[in-house]
Coordinates of C-alpha atoms in Angstrom, one line a residue:
M1 CA -15.3 -1.2 -21.3
K2 CA -18.4 -2.1 -20.9
V3 CA -17.3 -2.5 -16.4
R4 CA -16.2 0.7 -16.8
N5 CA -19.2 2.5 -18.6
I6 CA -20.9 1.1 -15.9
L7 CA -19.6 2.0 -12.6
V8 CA -19.1 5.0 -14.4
A9 CA -22.7 5.7 -14.7
L10 CA -23.1 4.6 -10.9
L11 CA -21.4 7.0 -9.7
L12 CA -23.1 9.7 -11.6
G13 CA -25.7 8.2 -10.0
A14 CA -24.5 8.7 -6.8
S15 CA -22.7 11.7 -7.5
S16 CA -26.5 13.7 -8.2
L17 CA -28.8 14.0 -4.8
G18 CA -27.1 17.6 -4.5
A19 CA -27.7 20.6 -5.5
S20 CA -25.6 21.4 -9.5
A21 CA -23.2 24.5 -9.6
Q22 CA -24.9 27.7 -11.1
A23 CA -23.7 28.8 -14.2
S24 CA -22.9 32.2 -11.9
D25 CA -20.5 30.3 -10.2
V26 CA -17.8 29.9 -13.1
S27 CA -16.6 33.2 -14.4
F28 CA -14.6 32.3 -17.2
L29 CA -11.0 34.7 -17.0
S30 CA -9.2 33.5 -20.2
G31 CA -9.6 30.9 -22.4
S32 CA -7.2 28.5 -19.3
H33 CA -8.5 30.6 -16.5
C34 CA -11.7 30.8 -14.6
I35 CA -12.5 31.4 -10.9
V36 CA -15.6 29.2 -9.1
R37 CA -17.0 30.3 -6.3
M38 CA -19.2 28.2 -3.9
A39 CA -22.4 27.9 -2.4
E40 CA -22.5 28.2 0.9
G41 CA -25.0 25.6 3.1
S42 CA -23.6 22.2 1.8
R43 CA -20.4 20.3 3.4
Y44 CA -18.9 19.2 0.1
I45 CA -18.6 19.8 -3.6
M46 CA -18.1 16.7 -5.6
L47 CA -15.4 17.1 -8.8
P48 CA -16.1 15.7 -12.1
V49 CA -13.0 13.8 -13.3
Q50 CA -12.0 12.8 -16.3
E51 CA -8.3 10.5 -16.1
N52 CA -7.1 11.8 -19.6
A53 CA -7.6 15.3 -19.3
E54 CA -5.2 17.3 -19.2
I55 CA -4.3 18.6 -15.0
C56 CA -5.6 21.5 -13.5
N57 CA -4.4 23.4 -10.8
I58 CA -6.6 25.1 -8.8
K59 CA -6.3 27.5 -6.1
V60 CA -8.4 27.4 -2.8
I61 CA -8.9 30.8 -1.4
A62 CA -11.2 31.0 2.2
G63 CA -11.9 34.5 2.9
N64 CA -9.7 36.2 0.8
N65 CA -6.5 33.8 2.1
L66 CA -4.9 31.5 -0.4
V67 CA -5.2 28.2 2.0
R68 CA -4.7 24.7 0.1
T69 CA -3.2 24.2 -3.7
I70 CA -3.8 21.0 -5.4
E71 CA -3.6 19.9 -8.9
V72 CA -7.3 18.2 -10.2
R73 CA -7.4 16.6 -14.0
L74 CA -11.8 18.4 -14.3
A75 CA -13.3 16.5 -17.0
V76 CA -13.6 18.3 -20.7
D77 CA -16.5 16.2 -22.5
N78 CA -16.9 13.3 -20.0
V79 CA -16.8 12.2 -16.3
D80 CA -15.1 9.3 -15.1
Y81 CA -15.6 9.5 -11.1
Y82 CA -16.2 12.2 -8.9
V83 CA -14.2 13.0 -6.1
P84 CA -15.3 15.4 -2.7
F85 CA -14.0 18.4 -1.8
D86 CA -14.3 19.4 1.7
L87 CA -15.9 22.3 2.0
S88 CA -16.6 22.7 6.4
E89 CA -12.8 23.2 6.5
Y90 CA -13.4 26.1 6.4
D91 CA -15.6 27.5 9.4
G92 CA -17.8 29.1 7.0
K93 CA -15.8 31.6 5.1
K94 CA -16.3 32.1 1.4
V95 CA -14.2 29.5 -1.2
L96 CA -13.4 30.1 -4.2
F97 CA -11.5 27.6 -6.4
D98 CA -8.8 29.7 -8.7
I99 CA -8.4 27.2 -11.4
H100 CA -5.6 26.8 -14.9
V101 CA -6.3 24.6 -17.0
N102 CA -3.1 22.7 -18.3
G103 CA -3.1 23.0 -22.6
N104 CA -3.2 24.8 -25.3
S105 CA -6.5 26.4 -25.2
R106 CA -6.2 28.3 -28.8
L107 CA -6.1 24.1 -30.1
T108 CA -8.8 22.7 -28.4
G109 CA -11.1 26.4 -28.1
G110 CA -10.7 27.4 -24.4
I111 CA -13.1 25.6 -21.2
K112 CA -15.7 27.1 -21.8
D113 CA -17.1 23.8 -22.5
H114 CA -15.8 21.2 -20.5
V115 CA -18.3 19.1 -19.0
C116 CA -16.8 19.8 -15.1
W117 CA -18.5 23.4 -14.9
R118 CA -22.1 22.1 -15.5
D119 CA -21.6 18.4 -13.3
M120 CA -19.7 20.0 -10.0
K121 CA -22.1 19.1 -7.3
Y122 CA -23.1 19.7 -3.8
T123 CA -23.8 17.7 -1.5
D124 CA -23.2 16.5 2.4
T125 CA -23.0 13.4 2.4
V126 CA -20.2 10.6 0.4
E127 CA -21.6 7.3 -1.3
I128 CA -19.0 4.6 -1.7
N129 CA -19.7 3.4 -5.0
A130 CA -19.6 -0.8 -3.7
G131 CA -20.4 -1.8 -6.7
E132 CA -17.3 -1.7 -9.0
P133 CA -16.6 -5.2 -9.0
F134 CA -12.5 -4.7 -7.9
R135 CA -13.5 -3.3 -4.2
P136 CA -12.0 -5.9 -1.7
V137 CA -13.6 -7.8 0.4
Y138 CA -10.9 -7.9 3.5
H139 CA -8.4 -5.8 2.6
H140 CA -7.2 -2.1 3.3
A141 CA -8.6 0.3 0.9
P142 CA -9.5 3.9 0.4
E143 CA -12.5 5.2 0.4
W144 CA -11.9 7.2 -2.9
G145 CA -8.8 8.1 -4.8
W146 CA -5.1 7.4 -5.2
M147 CA -2.7 5.4 -1.9
N148 CA 0.5 4.2 -2.3
D149 CA 3.3 3.7 0.7
P150 CA 2.2 2.9 4.5
N151 CA 3.5 4.9 6.5
G152 CA 3.7 6.6 10.1
M153 CA 2.1 3.0 12.1
F154 CA 2.2 2.4 14.3
Y155 CA -0.1 1.0 17.9
K156 CA -1.2 2.3 20.7
D157 CA -4.1 1.6 23.7
G158 CA -5.2 -1.2 21.8
V159 CA -6.0 0.7 18.4
W160 CA -3.5 -0.2 15.2
H161 CA -2.5 3.3 13.1
L162 CA -2.3 3.2 9.6
Y163 CA -1.1 6.3 7.6
Y164 CA -0.6 5.9 3.8
Q165 CA 0.3 7.4 0.4
L166 CA -3.0 9.6 -1.6
N167 CA -4.4 11.5 -3.6
P168 CA -8.1 12.9 -2.0
Y169 CA -8.6 14.3 -6.1
G170 CA -8.0 11.9 -8.0
S171 CA -7.3 8.3 -8.7
Q172 CA -3.8 9.1 -9.6
W173 CA -0.6 9.6 -8.1
G174 CA -0.8 13.5 -7.0
N175 CA -1.3 15.4 -4.2
I176 CA 0.1 13.6 -2.1
S177 CA -0.8 13.7 1.5
W178 CA -1.3 11.5 4.8
G179 CA -4.5 8.8 4.8
H180 CA -5.4 8.0 8.0
S181 CA -6.8 4.6 9.0
T182 CA -7.7 3.0 12.1
S183 CA -8.7 -0.8 13.1
K184 CA -8.3 -2.8 16.3
D185 CA -7.7 -6.1 15.0
L186 CA -5.9 -5.3 11.2
V187 CA -8.3 -6.5 9.4
N188 CA -11.4 -4.1 9.5
W189 CA -11.0 -0.5 8.8
T190 CA -12.9 3.0 9.9
N191 CA -11.7 5.7 7.9
E192 CA -10.3 8.7 9.9
G193 CA -10.0 10.9 7.1
V194 CA -6.5 13.0 6.1
A195 CA -4.4 13.9 9.0
L196 CA -1.4 15.7 6.9
V197 CA -1.5 17.8 3.5
P198 CA 0.9 19.3 1.3
D199 CA 2.5 23.0 3.5
G200 CA 5.2 25.3 2.7
H201 CA 7.6 23.1 1.9
G202 CA 6.0 20.3 -0.2
M203 CA 4.2 16.7 -0.4
V204 CA 3.7 14.7 2.1
F205 CA 6.2 11.5 1.2
S206 CA 6.6 8.1 3.2
G207 CA 7.4 7.9 6.8
S208 CA 7.0 6.6 10.4
S209 CA 5.5 7.9 12.9
V210 CA 6.5 6.4 17.1
V211 CA 4.9 6.5 20.9
D212 CA 7.0 8.7 22.8
K213 CA 6.4 7.3 26.0
D214 CA 9.4 9.3 28.0
N215 CA 8.6 12.3 26.5
T216 CA 12.2 12.5 24.8
A217 CA 11.1 15.8 22.1
G218 CA 9.0 17.8 25.0
F219 CA 5.6 17.8 22.7
G220 CA 4.3 15.3 25.4
K221 CA 4.2 12.0 27.2
D222 CA 2.4 8.9 25.0
A223 CA 3.1 11.9 22.6
I224 CA 2.8 10.4 18.1
V225 CA 5.5 11.8 16.2
A226 CA 5.5 11.7 13.0
F227 CA 8.6 11.6 10.8
Y228 CA 8.2 11.9 7.2
T229 CA 10.0 14.1 3.3
S230 CA 8.9 16.6 2.2
A231 CA 8.6 16.8 -1.8
A232 CA 9.5 20.1 -3.5
E233 CA 11.7 21.1 -5.3
S234 CA 14.5 19.3 -2.8
Q235 CA 13.3 16.0 -0.9
T236 CA 13.8 17.2 2.5
Q237 CA 13.0 15.4 6.7
S238 CA 10.5 16.8 8.8
M239 CA 8.2 16.0 11.5
A240 CA 4.9 16.6 13.3
Y241 CA 3.5 15.5 16.9
S242 CA -0.1 14.6 17.2
T243 CA -0.8 15.0 21.3
D244 CA -4.7 13.9 20.1
D245 CA -3.5 9.3 19.2
G246 CA -2.6 10.3 15.8
K247 CA -6.5 12.6 15.5
T248 CA -4.2 15.7 14.6
F249 CA -0.6 17.2 14.0
T250 CA 0.9 20.0 14.7
R251 CA 3.7 20.4 12.0
Y252 CA 7.3 21.1 14.8
E253 CA 8.7 24.9 14.0
G254 CA 11.5 23.5 12.8
N255 CA 11.1 21.7 9.7
P256 CA 13.2 21.0 7.6
I257 CA 14.9 18.5 10.2
I258 CA 17.3 17.1 7.7
V259 CA 18.7 18.0 4.9
A260 CA 20.7 16.6 1.7
D261 CA 22.5 17.8 -1.6
I262 CA 20.9 14.4 -3.6
P263 CA 17.6 14.1 -5.6
D264 CA 16.3 10.8 -4.1
F265 CA 16.4 11.7 -0.3
R266 CA 13.2 10.5 1.4
D267 CA 11.5 7.4 3.6
P268 CA 13.2 8.6 7.3
H269 CA 11.9 5.3 9.5
V270 CA 12.8 5.8 13.4
F271 CA 12.6 3.2 16.0
R272 CA 14.2 3.6 19.4
H273 CA 17.3 1.4 20.1
E274 CA 17.5 0.7 24.0
Q275 CA 20.8 -0.6 24.0
T276 CA 21.8 2.9 23.4
G277 CA 19.5 5.0 25.0
H278 CA 19.0 6.6 21.3
W279 CA 16.9 7.2 18.4
I280 CA 17.3 5.8 15.5
M281 CA 16.8 6.7 12.0
I282 CA 17.0 5.2 8.3
L283 CA 16.2 6.9 5.5
A284 CA 17.2 6.6 1.2
A285 CA 19.7 8.1 0.4
G286 CA 20.4 7.1 -3.0
Q287 CA 22.0 4.2 -3.4
E288 CA 22.3 3.6 0.6
M289 CA 20.7 3.5 3.3
R290 CA 22.1 6.0 5.6
I291 CA 21.3 6.1 9.3
Y292 CA 21.3 8.7 12.2
S293 CA 21.1 8.7 15.9
S294 CA 19.1 11.4 18.1
A295 CA 18.4 11.4 22.5
N296 CA 15.0 14.4 21.6
L297 CA 14.0 13.7 17.9
K298 CA 14.3 16.9 16.7
D299 CA 18.7 17.4 16.2
W300 CA 20.4 14.3 14.5
T301 CA 24.0 12.9 14.0
Y302 CA 24.9 10.8 11.1
E303 CA 26.3 7.4 11.9
S304 CA 27.1 5.6 8.7
S305 CA 25.7 3.9 5.6
F306 CA 25.0 1.1 4.2
G307 CA 24.6 -0.5 0.6
K308 CA 27.3 0.3 -1.1
E309 CA 27.9 -3.1 -3.6
Y310 CA 24.9 -5.0 -1.4
G311 CA 21.8 -6.2 -3.3
S312 CA 20.1 -5.3 -5.7
H313 CA 20.9 -1.5 -7.1
A314 CA 18.3 -2.2 -10.7
G315 CA 16.3 1.1 -9.2
V316 CA 16.5 3.7 -6.4
W317 CA 15.8 2.6 -2.4
E318 CA 13.6 3.4 -1.0
C319 CA 11.3 2.7 2.4
P320 CA 13.4 1.3 5.0
D321 CA 12.5 -1.1 7.7
L322 CA 15.5 -1.2 10.4
F323 CA 14.6 -4.0 13.1
E324 CA 16.0 -6.8 15.7
L325 CA 13.7 -10.9 15.1
P326 CA 14.7 -13.9 17.0
V327 CA 16.0 -16.6 14.5
E328 CA 13.2 -19.4 15.3
G329 CA 15.1 -23.0 16.6
T330 CA 18.3 -20.7 17.5
N331 CA 18.7 -18.9 20.9
E332 CA 20.5 -16.4 18.6
K333 CA 18.8 -12.9 17.6
K334 CA 19.5 -11.0 14.6
W335 CA 19.0 -7.4 12.3
V336 CA 16.6 -7.1 9.3
L337 CA 17.5 -4.2 7.2
V338 CA 14.5 -3.8 4.4
C339 CA 15.2 -1.9 1.6
N340 CA 12.1 -2.0 -0.6
I341 CA 13.0 -1.0 -4.8
N342 CA 12.2 0.3 -7.7
P343 CA 12.6 -0.9 -10.6
G344 CA 14.7 -4.3 -9.9
G345 CA 12.0 -6.6 -8.7
P346 CA 12.6 -10.5 -9.8
F347 CA 9.5 -10.2 -12.4
G348 CA 10.2 -6.3 -12.9
G349 CA 9.4 -3.0 -11.7
S350 CA 9.0 -2.7 -7.4
A351 CA 9.8 -5.2 -4.0
T352 CA 11.0 -6.0 -1.3
Q353 CA 13.9 -6.9 -0.7
Y354 CA 16.1 -7.5 2.8
F355 CA 19.4 -8.1 4.5
T356 CA 20.6 -10.2 7.7
G357 CA 22.8 -8.9 9.9
T358 CA 24.5 -6.9 13.2
F359 CA 23.3 -3.2 14.4
D360 CA 25.1 -1.7 17.7
G361 CA 22.7 2.0 17.2
H362 CA 25.4 2.9 15.4
K363 CA 26.2 1.0 11.9
F364 CA 24.6 -2.3 10.2
T365 CA 26.8 -4.5 9.0
C366 CA 25.0 -7.7 7.2
D367 CA 26.2 -11.5 6.9
T368 CA 25.9 -12.4 3.7
K369 CA 28.0 -11.3 0.6
P370 CA 27.2 -8.3 -1.3
E371 CA 26.3 -10.2 -4.1
V372 CA 23.8 -11.8 -2.1
T373 CA 20.1 -10.6 -2.8
K374 CA 17.0 -11.4 -0.7
W375 CA 13.8 -11.1 -1.2
M376 CA 10.5 -10.8 1.1
D377 CA 8.0 -12.0 -0.7
Y378 CA 8.0 -13.1 -5.2
G379 CA 5.4 -12.1 -6.3
K380 CA 4.8 -8.8 -8.3
D381 CA 2.7 -6.6 -6.3
H382 CA 4.2 -5.9 -2.8
Y383 CA 6.0 -3.0 -2.3
A384 CA 7.1 -0.3 0.1
A385 CA 6.4 -2.9 3.1
V386 CA 7.1 -0.9 6.7
S387 CA 6.4 -2.2 10.5
F388 CA 4.4 -0.6 12.8
D389 CA 5.9 1.0 15.7
N390 CA 5.1 -0.3 19.6
A391 CA 3.6 -3.6 19.0
P392 CA 2.2 -5.4 21.4
D393 CA 4.1 -8.6 22.6
G394 CA 6.8 -8.4 20.7
R395 CA 5.3 -9.0 17.3
R396 CA 6.8 -7.3 14.6
V397 CA 4.1 -6.5 12.1
M398 CA 4.3 -5.1 8.3
I399 CA 1.5 -4.2 5.7
A400 CA 2.5 -3.4 2.3
W401 CA 1.2 -1.4 -0.9
M402 CA -0.4 -4.4 -3.1
S403 CA 1.0 -2.9 -7.1
N404 CA 3.7 -2.3 -8.6
W405 CA 4.6 1.0 -10.4
Q406 CA 4.5 -0.9 -13.8
Y407 CA 0.9 -0.7 -14.3
A408 CA 0.0 0.9 -11.0
N409 CA -1.9 3.7 -12.2
Q410 CA -3.9 2.3 -15.2
V411 CA -5.1 -1.2 -13.2
P412 CA -9.0 -1.4 -13.9
T413 CA -10.3 -0.1 -10.5
V414 CA -12.7 4.0 -11.0
Q415 CA -13.2 5.2 -7.8
F416 CA -11.0 4.2 -5.7
R417 CA -7.3 2.5 -6.8
S418 CA -4.9 0.1 -5.2
A419 CA -4.9 -2.1 -1.1
N420 CA -2.7 -3.3 1.2
A421 CA -1.6 -6.7 1.1
I422 CA -3.3 -8.7 4.3
A423 CA -0.7 -7.7 7.6
R424 CA 1.6 -10.0 7.8
D425 CA 3.6 -11.0 11.5
V426 CA 7.3 -11.9 10.0
Y427 CA 10.2 -13.9 11.8
L428 CA 13.3 -15.7 10.8
F429 CA 14.2 -19.2 9.7
R430 CA 17.3 -20.2 8.8
D431 CA 17.7 -22.6 5.9
K432 CA 21.1 -24.1 5.2
G433 CA 23.3 -22.3 7.4
V434 CA 21.9 -19.0 6.2
D435 CA 18.4 -16.4 7.9
Y436 CA 15.1 -15.9 5.7
V437 CA 12.7 -13.5 6.8
G438 CA 9.1 -15.8 6.7
S439 CA 5.9 -13.9 6.7
R440 CA 2.7 -15.3 8.7
P441 CA -0.4 -13.8 8.2
V442 CA -1.7 -12.0 11.4
A443 CA -3.4 -14.6 13.5
E444 CA -7.0 -12.1 13.7
M445 CA -7.2 -13.2 9.7
T446 CA -8.6 -16.5 11.3
A447 CA -11.1 -14.7 12.6
M448 CA -12.4 -13.8 9.4
R449 CA -13.3 -17.6 7.9
G450 CA -17.0 -18.7 8.2
D451 CA -17.9 -22.3 8.0
A452 CA -16.1 -23.8 5.2
V453 CA -17.5 -24.3 2.6
V454 CA -14.7 -27.4 1.4
S455 CA -13.9 -30.2 3.9
K456 CA -11.6 -32.5 2.2
K457 CA -9.5 -35.4 2.4
A458 CA -7.2 -37.2 -1.2
T459 CA -4.8 -39.0 -2.6
L460 CA -3.7 -38.0 -6.0
G461 CA -1.7 -39.4 -8.3
R462 CA -2.8 -38.4 -11.8
L463 CA -5.7 -37.9 -10.7
S464 CA -7.5 -34.5 -10.0
V465 CA -9.9 -33.5 -7.2
K466 CA -12.3 -30.5 -8.1
N467 CA -14.3 -28.6 -6.0
M468 CA -16.9 -26.0 -6.6
F469 CA -17.1 -22.9 -4.3
K470 CA -19.6 -21.4 -2.5
A471 CA -18.1 -18.1 -2.4
P472 CA -19.8 -15.9 -4.4
S473 CA -18.4 -13.0 -3.0
G474 CA -14.9 -13.6 -4.5
A475 CA -13.4 -13.5 -1.2
Y476 CA -12.4 -16.9 0.9
E477 CA -8.7 -18.1 2.3
I478 CA -7.7 -22.6 1.1
D479 CA -5.9 -23.7 3.7
L480 CA -3.8 -27.4 2.3
A481 CA -2.4 -29.6 4.3
M482 CA -0.1 -32.5 1.8
A483 CA 2.6 -34.6 1.8
P484 CA 3.2 -35.2 -2.0
Q485 CA 6.6 -37.7 -3.1
D486 CA 9.8 -36.7 -4.1
G487 CA 9.8 -35.2 -7.0
A488 CA 6.2 -34.7 -7.5
T489 CA 5.1 -32.2 -9.8
V490 CA 1.6 -30.7 -7.8
K491 CA -1.1 -28.1 -9.7
M492 CA -3.1 -25.8 -8.7
M493 CA -5.8 -24.4 -10.8
L494 CA -8.9 -21.1 -9.3
S495 CA -10.9 -20.6 -12.2
N496 CA -14.3 -19.6 -13.0
Q497 CA -16.8 -20.0 -15.2
K498 CA -15.4 -17.4 -17.7
G499 CA -12.6 -19.1 -19.1
E500 CA -10.3 -17.1 -16.6
Y501 CA -8.0 -19.2 -14.2
V502 CA -4.5 -18.5 -12.4
T503 CA -2.0 -21.5 -11.4
I504 CA 0.1 -22.8 -8.4
V505 CA 2.3 -24.5 -9.2
Y506 CA 5.6 -27.1 -6.5
D507 CA 7.8 -28.0 -8.3
G508 CA 9.2 -30.8 -6.1
N509 CA 12.5 -30.5 -8.6
M510 CA 13.5 -27.7 -8.4
G511 CA 12.2 -26.7 -5.3
T512 CA 9.9 -24.0 -6.0
L513 CA 6.0 -22.6 -5.9
S514 CA 4.9 -21.0 -9.1
F515 CA 2.1 -18.5 -10.0
D516 CA 0.9 -17.6 -12.8
R517 CA -1.7 -15.0 -13.5
R518 CA -1.7 -14.7 -17.7
Q519 CA -5.3 -15.8 -17.8
G520 CA -6.5 -15.1 -14.8
G521 CA -9.1 -11.9 -16.5
D522 CA -8.5 -8.2 -18.1
K523 CA -5.0 -7.8 -18.0
S524 CA -5.2 -5.2 -21.6
F525 CA -4.5 -2.2 -19.1
S526 CA -0.5 -3.1 -19.3
E527 CA 1.1 -5.6 -21.6
L528 CA 4.2 -5.8 -18.3
F529 CA 0.9 -7.2 -16.2
P530 CA 1.1 -10.6 -17.2
A531 CA 3.1 -12.8 -15.5
V532 CA 4.9 -15.4 -14.0
T533 CA 6.3 -15.2 -10.2
T534 CA 8.6 -18.0 -8.4
A535 CA 9.4 -18.1 -5.3
P536 CA 11.6 -21.0 -3.3
V537 CA 10.3 -22.4 -0.8
H538 CA 12.9 -24.3 1.4
G539 CA 12.1 -27.6 2.5
K540 CA 9.9 -30.1 0.7
L541 CA 5.9 -28.2 0.1
T542 CA 4.2 -29.7 3.2
S543 CA 1.4 -26.5 2.9
L544 CA 0.0 -23.7 1.9
R545 CA -2.7 -21.2 3.0
I546 CA -4.5 -19.1 -0.5
F547 CA -5.9 -15.8 0.3
V548 CA -8.7 -14.9 -2.5
D549 CA -10.0 -11.6 -2.6
K550 CA -11.5 -9.7 -5.5
S551 CA -8.6 -7.7 -7.1
S552 CA -6.3 -10.6 -5.8
V553 CA -4.3 -13.6 -4.9
E554 CA -1.7 -14.0 -1.8
V555 CA -0.9 -17.7 -1.2
F556 CA 1.6 -18.4 2.2
G557 CA 4.1 -21.8 1.7
N558 CA 5.8 -22.8 4.3
D559 CA 3.8 -21.4 7.1
G560 CA 5.3 -18.4 5.1
R561 CA 7.8 -19.6 4.1
A562 CA 7.7 -19.3 0.4
V563 CA 5.3 -16.3 -0.5
M564 CA 3.6 -14.3 -3.3
T565 CA 1.5 -11.4 -3.6
N566 CA -0.5 -11.0 -7.4
L567 CA -3.0 -9.1 -8.0
V568 CA -5.7 -10.4 -11.0
F569 CA -8.8 -8.8 -12.5
P570 CA -11.2 -12.0 -13.3
A571 CA -14.6 -11.2 -14.9
E572 CA -15.8 -13.0 -12.3
P573 CA -15.3 -14.6 -8.8
Y574 CA -12.9 -17.9 -9.7
N575 CA -15.3 -20.5 -7.5
T576 CA -13.7 -23.6 -9.2
L577 CA -10.4 -25.9 -7.5
T578 CA -8.5 -27.8 -9.7
I579 CA -5.6 -29.9 -7.5
N580 CA -2.8 -32.3 -9.2
S581 CA 0.0 -34.6 -9.4
D582 CA 1.9 -36.5 -11.2
K583 CA 3.2 -38.4 -8.6
K584 CA 1.4 -39.9 -5.9
T585 CA 0.5 -37.1 -3.6
T586 CA -1.3 -37.3 0.3
V587 CA -3.8 -33.8 1.1
S588 CA -4.3 -35.2 4.3
S589 CA -6.0 -31.6 4.8
L590 CA -8.6 -29.1 2.6
K591 CA -10.4 -26.9 4.0
V592 CA -11.8 -23.6 2.4
Y593 CA -13.4 -20.9 3.7
P594 CA -15.3 -17.9 3.4
L595 CA -14.2 -14.5 4.6
I596 CA -16.5 -12.2 6.1
K597 CA -15.8 -9.2 7.1
K598 CA -17.2 -8.7 10.3

């Protein structure tokens, strides 16, 4: 693809600031095995990656000791991009890579002619390619590498801490570690590096963190205690703790803390249950959620299971959460059990389902029939949604991974893959006697607004209003208030000068809101990407907030009662909005705000 070739050229240029590795640095031991000795004096070695190359198994040896093992798709005949390896972590010890290249060397002619040996570079700084057309303006994304599930999230002393599944050594899944970012406003994020890397128990899969205010674990008052799945031949649960507000962690010497004899056993989410004075852990175990309790965060007692015959079982249950929320407009509270599932989403692939009911510190009881399935977001690209521990002011703030396992490894970005959806305050509302989860963009998003570039009122009726945006960055919010006639169909189209467009349609007869991205831009990377997604509105549609970024559109209808999150990859930003209705519809307010990272 032409855009990809341009990006590769930019990445090659950015990495060429360092000196090339000398031929004497590489010792070939066989047709598939070599040793590369690292030159001294530079912080990073930039590793050239080719995504369709075979995986190379690399043993990192420092001072004659094996300190890490990583997997990298080192370039054979073409460099797609570079990833950095930090040499400064090894305190001046001589470092070498013992590299085994997978594949049949008898067919390929051996590894001596691979371009990776020639194109390894040394540098003291890593330049992030801001020229990638699909890098988001205001969504959290890794500076480089692969990202999936958010995990380990907590709030403390005015700072939101977000950890996430990270492959630092390529833009596809692998080498799963915990990356770490911090923010004071849930919008502007600072990369804090890698907090947890694979160890002898395996890769570091998803989990959670808590602020241990009362030192129940004995690691210190206000210690951060993290729980995660160690993934190797089997999946077990481990813990680590931090006494410097989550910057660095020490592994608990008693790991693993929970084991089971099932293959899919992961993603522990821990929280404090004040009524019983215990810590609760909910984790995914095959096709159910298991609940455990503990007084000290170390010793766990099985309490109960939930999930048999409830909701969708079309895929693996993952990434649970469990919390209590008030039901708006009532004096009641309900518990919400979140269950992310892959595959089995309403439009294919991964999605977030949930259940409402009661929880007494031992058992969750669902208040709907087993066959009822509720979805938190009706787009294609909202998964692994979990909440922050210790959020202030009684808030329940959630963040999701903004992608879908059907095509996440193939989306047309280069130096990074995947971003998070914008943070959302979740709440409960009641419609026709049934309780549902709503999702509002966090209030902090309004601080991103620049001056409105469109501010209009109109009355529609087989007519259209067409507005040209002045938002060249492709990052903006549409805030719309309207009063459609009963049974009206209101169609909104976002388009660009390349003929690409997405449509958002409210069907007053069906009570639905749909999003069509089939003509929205590049879809060549997966036949499963083109899609129309549809959400129930829960009443007449009277308001819409639409958040557009370089590669995503998030739609919030009726204050978050109808939500859809979808990726898009247009050749240039959508800069035209067209709205029409088949019946009288009064648009009392239409504003378009550029969103500016501050």
